[in-house]
Each structure stands twice: as C-alpha cells, then as structure tokens.
mmCIF file of C-alpha atoms in Angstrom:
data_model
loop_
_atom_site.group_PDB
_atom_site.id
_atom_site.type_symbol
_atom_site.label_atom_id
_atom_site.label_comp_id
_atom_site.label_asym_id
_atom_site.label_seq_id
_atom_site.Cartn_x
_atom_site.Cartn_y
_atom_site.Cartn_z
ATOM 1 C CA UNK A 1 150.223 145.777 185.910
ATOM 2 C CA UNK A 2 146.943 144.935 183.868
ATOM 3 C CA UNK A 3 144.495 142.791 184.412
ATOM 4 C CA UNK A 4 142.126 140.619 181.922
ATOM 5 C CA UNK A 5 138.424 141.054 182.252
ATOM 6 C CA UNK A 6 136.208 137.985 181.244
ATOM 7 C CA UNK A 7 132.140 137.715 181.169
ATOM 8 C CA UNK A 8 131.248 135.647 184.154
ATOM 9 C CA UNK A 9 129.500 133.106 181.457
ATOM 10 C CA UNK A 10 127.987 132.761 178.275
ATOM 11 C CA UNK A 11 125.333 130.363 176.840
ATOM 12 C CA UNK A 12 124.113 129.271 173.618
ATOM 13 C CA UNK A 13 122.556 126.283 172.040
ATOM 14 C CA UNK A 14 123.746 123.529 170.208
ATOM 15 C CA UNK A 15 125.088 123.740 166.505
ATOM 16 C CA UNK A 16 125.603 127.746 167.479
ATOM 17 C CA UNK A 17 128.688 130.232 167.422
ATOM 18 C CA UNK A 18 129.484 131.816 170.915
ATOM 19 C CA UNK A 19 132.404 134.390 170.953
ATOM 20 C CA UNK A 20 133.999 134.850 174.611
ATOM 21 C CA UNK A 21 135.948 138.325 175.030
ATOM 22 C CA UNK A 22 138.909 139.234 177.052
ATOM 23 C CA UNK A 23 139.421 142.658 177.539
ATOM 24 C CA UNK A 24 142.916 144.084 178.743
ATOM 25 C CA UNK A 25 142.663 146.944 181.317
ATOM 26 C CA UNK A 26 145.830 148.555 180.525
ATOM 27 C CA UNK A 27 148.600 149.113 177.973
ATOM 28 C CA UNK A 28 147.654 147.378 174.472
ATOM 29 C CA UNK A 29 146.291 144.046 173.997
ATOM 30 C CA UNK A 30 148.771 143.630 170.855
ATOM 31 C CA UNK A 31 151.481 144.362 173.085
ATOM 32 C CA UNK A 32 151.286 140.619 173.715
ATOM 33 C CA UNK A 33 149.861 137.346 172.857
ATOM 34 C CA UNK A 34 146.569 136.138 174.486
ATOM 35 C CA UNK A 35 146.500 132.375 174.987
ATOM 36 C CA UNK A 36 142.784 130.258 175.569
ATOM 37 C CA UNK A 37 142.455 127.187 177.909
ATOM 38 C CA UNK A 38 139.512 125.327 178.511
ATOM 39 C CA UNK A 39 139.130 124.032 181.596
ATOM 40 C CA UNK A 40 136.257 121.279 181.752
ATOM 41 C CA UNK A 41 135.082 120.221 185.157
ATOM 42 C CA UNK A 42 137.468 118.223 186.886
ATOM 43 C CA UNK A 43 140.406 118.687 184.569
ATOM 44 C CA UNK A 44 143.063 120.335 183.841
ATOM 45 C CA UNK A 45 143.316 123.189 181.392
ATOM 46 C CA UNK A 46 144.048 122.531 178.289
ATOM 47 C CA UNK A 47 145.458 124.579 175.392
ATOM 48 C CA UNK A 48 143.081 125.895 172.903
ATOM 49 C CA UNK A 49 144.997 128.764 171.137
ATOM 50 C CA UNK A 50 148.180 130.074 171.613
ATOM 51 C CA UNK A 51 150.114 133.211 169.830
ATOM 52 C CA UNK A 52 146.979 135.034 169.423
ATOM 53 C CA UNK A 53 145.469 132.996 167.068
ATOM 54 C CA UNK A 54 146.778 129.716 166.396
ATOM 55 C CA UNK A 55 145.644 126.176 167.087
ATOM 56 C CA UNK A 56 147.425 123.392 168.465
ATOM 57 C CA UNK A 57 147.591 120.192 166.614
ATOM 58 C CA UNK A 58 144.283 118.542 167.852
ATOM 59 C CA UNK A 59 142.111 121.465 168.140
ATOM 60 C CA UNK A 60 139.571 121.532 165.781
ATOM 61 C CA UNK A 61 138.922 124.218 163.644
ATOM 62 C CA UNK A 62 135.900 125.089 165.059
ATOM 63 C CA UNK A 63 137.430 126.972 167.254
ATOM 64 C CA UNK A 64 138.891 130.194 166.218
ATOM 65 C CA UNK A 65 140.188 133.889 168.396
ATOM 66 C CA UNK A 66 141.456 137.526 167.388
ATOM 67 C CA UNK A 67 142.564 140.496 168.903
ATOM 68 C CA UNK A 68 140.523 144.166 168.334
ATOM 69 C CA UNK A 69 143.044 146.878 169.304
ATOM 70 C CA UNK A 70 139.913 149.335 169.074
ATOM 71 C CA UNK A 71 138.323 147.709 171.743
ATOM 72 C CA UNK A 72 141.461 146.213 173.773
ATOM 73 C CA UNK A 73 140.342 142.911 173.628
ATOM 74 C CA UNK A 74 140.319 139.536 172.563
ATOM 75 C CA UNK A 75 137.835 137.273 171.859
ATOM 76 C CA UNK A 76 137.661 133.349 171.498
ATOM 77 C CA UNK A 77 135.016 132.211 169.148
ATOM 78 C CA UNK A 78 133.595 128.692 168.867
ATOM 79 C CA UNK A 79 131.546 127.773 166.432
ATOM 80 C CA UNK A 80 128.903 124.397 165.426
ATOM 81 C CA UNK A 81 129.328 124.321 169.509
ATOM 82 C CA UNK A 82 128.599 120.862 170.590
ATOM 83 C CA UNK A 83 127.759 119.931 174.128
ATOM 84 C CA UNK A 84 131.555 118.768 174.844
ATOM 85 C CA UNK A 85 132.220 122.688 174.453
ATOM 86 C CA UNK A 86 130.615 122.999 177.944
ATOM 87 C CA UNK A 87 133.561 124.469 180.155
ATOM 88 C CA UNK A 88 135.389 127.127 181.915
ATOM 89 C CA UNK A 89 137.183 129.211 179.229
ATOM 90 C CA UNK A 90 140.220 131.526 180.213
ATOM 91 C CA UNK A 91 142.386 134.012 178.777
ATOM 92 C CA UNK A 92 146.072 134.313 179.456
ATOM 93 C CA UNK A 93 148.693 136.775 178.328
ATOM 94 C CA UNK A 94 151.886 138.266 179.764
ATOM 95 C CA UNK A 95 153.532 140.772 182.315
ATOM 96 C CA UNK A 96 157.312 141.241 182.865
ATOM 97 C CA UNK A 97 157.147 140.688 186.496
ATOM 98 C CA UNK A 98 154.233 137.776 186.913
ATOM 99 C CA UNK A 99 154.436 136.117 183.211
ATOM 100 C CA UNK A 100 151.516 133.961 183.225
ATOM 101 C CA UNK A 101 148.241 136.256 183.925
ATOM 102 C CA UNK A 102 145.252 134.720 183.908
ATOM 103 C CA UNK A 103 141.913 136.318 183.328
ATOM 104 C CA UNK A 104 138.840 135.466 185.464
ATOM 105 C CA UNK A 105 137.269 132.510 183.289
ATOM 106 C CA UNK A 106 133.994 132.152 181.266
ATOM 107 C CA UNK A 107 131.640 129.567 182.099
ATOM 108 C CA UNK A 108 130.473 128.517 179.103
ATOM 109 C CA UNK A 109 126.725 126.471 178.962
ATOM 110 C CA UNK A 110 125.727 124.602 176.208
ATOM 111 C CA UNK A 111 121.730 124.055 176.825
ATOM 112 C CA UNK B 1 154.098 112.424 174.622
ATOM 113 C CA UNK B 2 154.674 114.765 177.453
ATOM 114 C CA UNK B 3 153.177 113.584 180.649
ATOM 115 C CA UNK B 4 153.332 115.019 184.020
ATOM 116 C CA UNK B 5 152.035 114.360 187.485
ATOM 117 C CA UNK B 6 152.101 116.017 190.795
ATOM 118 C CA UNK B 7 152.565 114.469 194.016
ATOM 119 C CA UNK B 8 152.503 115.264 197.581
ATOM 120 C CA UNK B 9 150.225 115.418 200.801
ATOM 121 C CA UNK B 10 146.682 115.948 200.674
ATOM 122 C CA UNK B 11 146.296 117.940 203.978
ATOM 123 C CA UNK B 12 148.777 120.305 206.079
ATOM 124 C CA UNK B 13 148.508 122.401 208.927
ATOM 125 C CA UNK B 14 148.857 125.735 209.054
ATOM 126 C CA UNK B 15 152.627 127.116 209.182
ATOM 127 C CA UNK B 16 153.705 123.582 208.035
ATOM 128 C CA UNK B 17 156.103 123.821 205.187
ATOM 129 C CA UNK B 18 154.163 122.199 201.637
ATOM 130 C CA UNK B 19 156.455 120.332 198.957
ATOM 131 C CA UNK B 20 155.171 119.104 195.723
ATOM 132 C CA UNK B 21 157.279 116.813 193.209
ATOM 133 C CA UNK B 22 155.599 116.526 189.296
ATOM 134 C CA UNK B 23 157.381 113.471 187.765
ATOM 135 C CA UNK B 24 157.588 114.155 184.107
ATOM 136 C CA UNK B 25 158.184 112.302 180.586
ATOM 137 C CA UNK B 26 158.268 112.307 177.129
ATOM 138 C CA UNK B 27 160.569 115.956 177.322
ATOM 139 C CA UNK B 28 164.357 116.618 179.070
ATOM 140 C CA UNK B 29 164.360 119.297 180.920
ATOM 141 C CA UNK B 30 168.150 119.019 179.910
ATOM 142 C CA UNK B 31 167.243 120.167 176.338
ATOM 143 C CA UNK B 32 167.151 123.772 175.407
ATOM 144 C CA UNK B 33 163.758 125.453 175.612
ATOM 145 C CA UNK B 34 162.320 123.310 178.077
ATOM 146 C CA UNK B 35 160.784 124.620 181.662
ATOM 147 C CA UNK B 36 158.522 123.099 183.969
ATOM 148 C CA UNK B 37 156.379 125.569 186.275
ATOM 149 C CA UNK B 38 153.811 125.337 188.839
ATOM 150 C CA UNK B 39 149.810 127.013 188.769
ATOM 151 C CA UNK B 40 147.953 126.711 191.583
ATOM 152 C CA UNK B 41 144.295 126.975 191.212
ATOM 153 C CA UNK B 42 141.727 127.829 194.260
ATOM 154 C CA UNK B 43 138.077 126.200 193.760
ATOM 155 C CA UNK B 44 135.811 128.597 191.814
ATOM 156 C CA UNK B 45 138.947 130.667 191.060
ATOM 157 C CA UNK B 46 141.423 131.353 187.971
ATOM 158 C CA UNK B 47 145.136 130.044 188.011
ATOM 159 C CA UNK B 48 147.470 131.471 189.491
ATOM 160 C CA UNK B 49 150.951 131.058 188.250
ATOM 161 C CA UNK B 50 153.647 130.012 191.110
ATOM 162 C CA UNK B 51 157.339 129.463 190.197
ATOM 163 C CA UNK B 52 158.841 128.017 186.678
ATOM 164 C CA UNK B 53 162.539 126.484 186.059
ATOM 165 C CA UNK B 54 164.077 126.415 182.784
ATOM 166 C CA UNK B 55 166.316 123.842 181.253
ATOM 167 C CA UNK B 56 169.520 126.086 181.407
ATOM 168 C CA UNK B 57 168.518 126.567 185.329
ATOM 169 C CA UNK B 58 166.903 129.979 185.091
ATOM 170 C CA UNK B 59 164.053 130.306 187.784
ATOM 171 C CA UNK B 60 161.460 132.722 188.546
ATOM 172 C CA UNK B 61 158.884 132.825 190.846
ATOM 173 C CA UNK B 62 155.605 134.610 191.639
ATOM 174 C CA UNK B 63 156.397 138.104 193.009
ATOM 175 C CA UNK B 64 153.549 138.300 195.633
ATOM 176 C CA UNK B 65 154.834 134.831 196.664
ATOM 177 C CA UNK B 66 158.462 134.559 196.145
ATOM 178 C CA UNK B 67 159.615 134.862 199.872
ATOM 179 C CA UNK B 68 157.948 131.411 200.304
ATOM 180 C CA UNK B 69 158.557 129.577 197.617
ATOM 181 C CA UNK B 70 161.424 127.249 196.048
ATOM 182 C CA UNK B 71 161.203 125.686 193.072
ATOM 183 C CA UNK B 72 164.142 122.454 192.082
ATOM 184 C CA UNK B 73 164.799 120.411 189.976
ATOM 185 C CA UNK B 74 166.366 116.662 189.853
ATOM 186 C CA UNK B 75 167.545 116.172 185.989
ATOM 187 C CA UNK B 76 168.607 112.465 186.832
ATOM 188 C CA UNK B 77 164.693 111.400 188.279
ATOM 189 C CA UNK B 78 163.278 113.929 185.689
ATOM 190 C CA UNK B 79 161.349 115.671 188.240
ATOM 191 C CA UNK B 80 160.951 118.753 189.952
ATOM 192 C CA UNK B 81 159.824 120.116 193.092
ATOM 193 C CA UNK B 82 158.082 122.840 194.541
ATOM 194 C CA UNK B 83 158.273 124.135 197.830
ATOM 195 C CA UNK B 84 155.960 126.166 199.700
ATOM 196 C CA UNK B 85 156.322 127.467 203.152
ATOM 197 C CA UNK B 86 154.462 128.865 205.852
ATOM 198 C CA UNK B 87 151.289 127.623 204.587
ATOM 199 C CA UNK B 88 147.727 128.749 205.376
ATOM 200 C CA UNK B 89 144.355 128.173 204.582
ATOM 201 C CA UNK B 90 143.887 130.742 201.615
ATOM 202 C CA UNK B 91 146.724 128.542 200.375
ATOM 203 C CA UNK B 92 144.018 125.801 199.807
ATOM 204 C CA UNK B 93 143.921 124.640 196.123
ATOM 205 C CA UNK B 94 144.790 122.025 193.293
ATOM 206 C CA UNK B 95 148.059 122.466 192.424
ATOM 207 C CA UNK B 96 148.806 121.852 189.071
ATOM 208 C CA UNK B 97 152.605 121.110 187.186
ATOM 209 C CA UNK B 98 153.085 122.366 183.462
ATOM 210 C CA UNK B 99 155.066 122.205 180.428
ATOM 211 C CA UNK B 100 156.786 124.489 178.000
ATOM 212 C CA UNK B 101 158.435 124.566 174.680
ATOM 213 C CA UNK B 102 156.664 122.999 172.462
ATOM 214 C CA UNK B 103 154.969 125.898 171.262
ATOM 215 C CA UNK B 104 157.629 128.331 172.793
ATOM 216 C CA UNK B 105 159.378 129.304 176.319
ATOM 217 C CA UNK B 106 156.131 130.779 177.516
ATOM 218 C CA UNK B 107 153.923 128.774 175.987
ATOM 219 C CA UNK B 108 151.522 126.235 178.678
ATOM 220 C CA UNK B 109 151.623 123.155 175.877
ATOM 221 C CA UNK B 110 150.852 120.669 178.611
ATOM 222 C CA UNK B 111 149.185 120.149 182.129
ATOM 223 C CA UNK B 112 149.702 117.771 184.835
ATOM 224 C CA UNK B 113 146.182 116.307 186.362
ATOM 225 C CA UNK B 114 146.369 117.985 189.575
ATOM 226 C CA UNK B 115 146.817 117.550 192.962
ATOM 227 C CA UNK B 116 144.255 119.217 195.479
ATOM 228 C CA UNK B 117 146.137 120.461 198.564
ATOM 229 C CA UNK B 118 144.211 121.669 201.761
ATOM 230 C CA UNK B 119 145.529 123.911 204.585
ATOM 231 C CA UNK B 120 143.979 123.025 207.920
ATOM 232 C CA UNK B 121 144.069 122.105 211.629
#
C-alpha cells in the first residue's frame, strides 16, 4: 500500500501562482489518476480536478495539475490566486484494496 | 442536480451501534454507473473513505473497518444507509455521503454537507 505525502501548507499573496505537490511513496504515480478537492472551512470537499488533469465544468481555468514520473508526484497549481482560494487542498488516487486514498491536505493561505 | 444529505444522531455512546441515512436526488442509483459511498472525516484530519454501493448492488467497504460496517440501500426512498457498529470515541467525525458517475465509477463528482457525529459517555 502507498501513501500520498502533502506539504503541511503553503502561502502566497494575492494575484500569485502557488503549486501544491503530492508525492506517492510507492509504485508509480502514473499507475493511477490523482484527483484534487478543496475543502474550505466548514464545507465539504469539492472536486477540483479529476483524471489527472482535467477540470470539472465550473472550475475555472485558473486552476491547473500534472503528474512528474521523475519525481513521483503530482502537483496542483493555481494561478491569479484570489482570496476565495484560501482552503484545505487534498490529493486522492487509488489502491485495489482501499480505493479512495487520501493524502494529508495542504492548507493553503492567501495573505 | 445531484444533491445529497446525511442524517442521523449527533451523539452516541460508546459500543452503541451508529446508522447514517444520505437522502439523495437528481441521480438513480438504479441507473448504470451510479454508487453512493460514505467518507468520514476526523477534525484536523484527511478523509477517510468508509463503504460505497453501486447501482448493480456491488459493495465494498473499508478493509481496516469492514467487520463493523454495513452499507444499504433503499432504491424506492432513494437513499442509503450506513451502519457502523461498536462505536468509540476515535470514531468521532463528520461523516460525509458522496456521489459517483458523472465523471466515472470512481470518480467523487459530488458531496453531501456533512453530518458531525460524536462518540461519548
């Protein structure tokens, strides 16, 4: 079983481009999609990519993710961040026995 | 427009059995590709995924968790339930009800609001 392996938080300012990474400790990260939620306080998660690296329909296109099979990761960028960015950010991919793995969450600040 | 939305008690003691219900619309859990599952979520902590049903009746549930937990479904009320038993304190957090198939089977499309559950004498 792998886990995913999330910075503990990020910040940046206003109008900026953040990147979040999620780094898979074993067997390949391409071996199956990632998925991004943000989570803002006192809601639900909600779907911000799915499949790697697409968007569902009402997700701007600021927001963006690939995988790096050099580094084993995968890494959720956002970009003109505004402060309604300001949330927990989690990664999500898959294991035959427990489908839905969850990495440990980003706290992402927008100051 | 999917919708869902958990109910169930607020507080339980410990060894009391737990059972959820997350009323759902805008989907039919009748029609291929659908499935309804159940994250849990303890404060300051990451989801953790419980126990999903699929639309042709396929379940699977958590492995560290699977000796206490049932999940059902009730096609005609368009609900389904989860049950948890022997519940504890660690067991303390929002449960949460979810959706897939719109973007795929294993796809989380949609999220209920949550329902904070707390294990205590």
């Amino acid at each position: 079983n792998f886990m995913l392996t999330q910075p503990h938080s990020v910040s940046e300012s206003p109008g900026k481009t953040v990147t979040i990474s999620c780094t898979r400790s074993s067997g390949s990260i391409a071996s199956n999609y990632v998925y991004w939620f943000q989570q803002r306080p006192g809601s639900a998660p909600s779907l911000v990519i799915y499949e790697d690296d697409l968007r569902p329909s009402g997700v701007p296109d600021r927001f963006s993710a690939s995988i790096d099979i050099s580094s084993n990761s995968a890494s959720l960028t956002i970009s003109g961040l505004k402060t309604e960015d300001e949330a927990d950010y989690y990664c999500q991919s898959f294991q035959t026995d427990n489908p839905w793995v969850f990495g440990g969450g980003t706290k992402l600040t927008v100051l | 427009q999917i919708t869902l939305k958990e109910s169930g008690p607020t507080l339980v003691k410990p060894t009391q059995t737990l059972t959820l219900t997350c009323a759902f619309s805008g989907f039919s859990l009748s029609a291929s590709g659908e499935g309804v599952g159940w994250i849990r979520q303890s404060p300051g902590k990451a989801p953790e995924w419980l126990a999903v049903i699929y639309w042709n009746d396929d379940k699977r549930s958590s492995p560290s968790l699977k000796s206490r937990l049932t999940i059902t479904r009730d096609s005609s009320k368009d609900q389904v339930a989860l049950t948890v038993t022997n519940m504890d304190p660690v067991d303390t957090a929002t449960y949460y009800c979810f959706h897939l198939g719109m973007y795929g089977d294993y796809v989380i499309d949609s999220w209920g609001q949550g329902t904070l559950v707390t294990v205590s004498s």
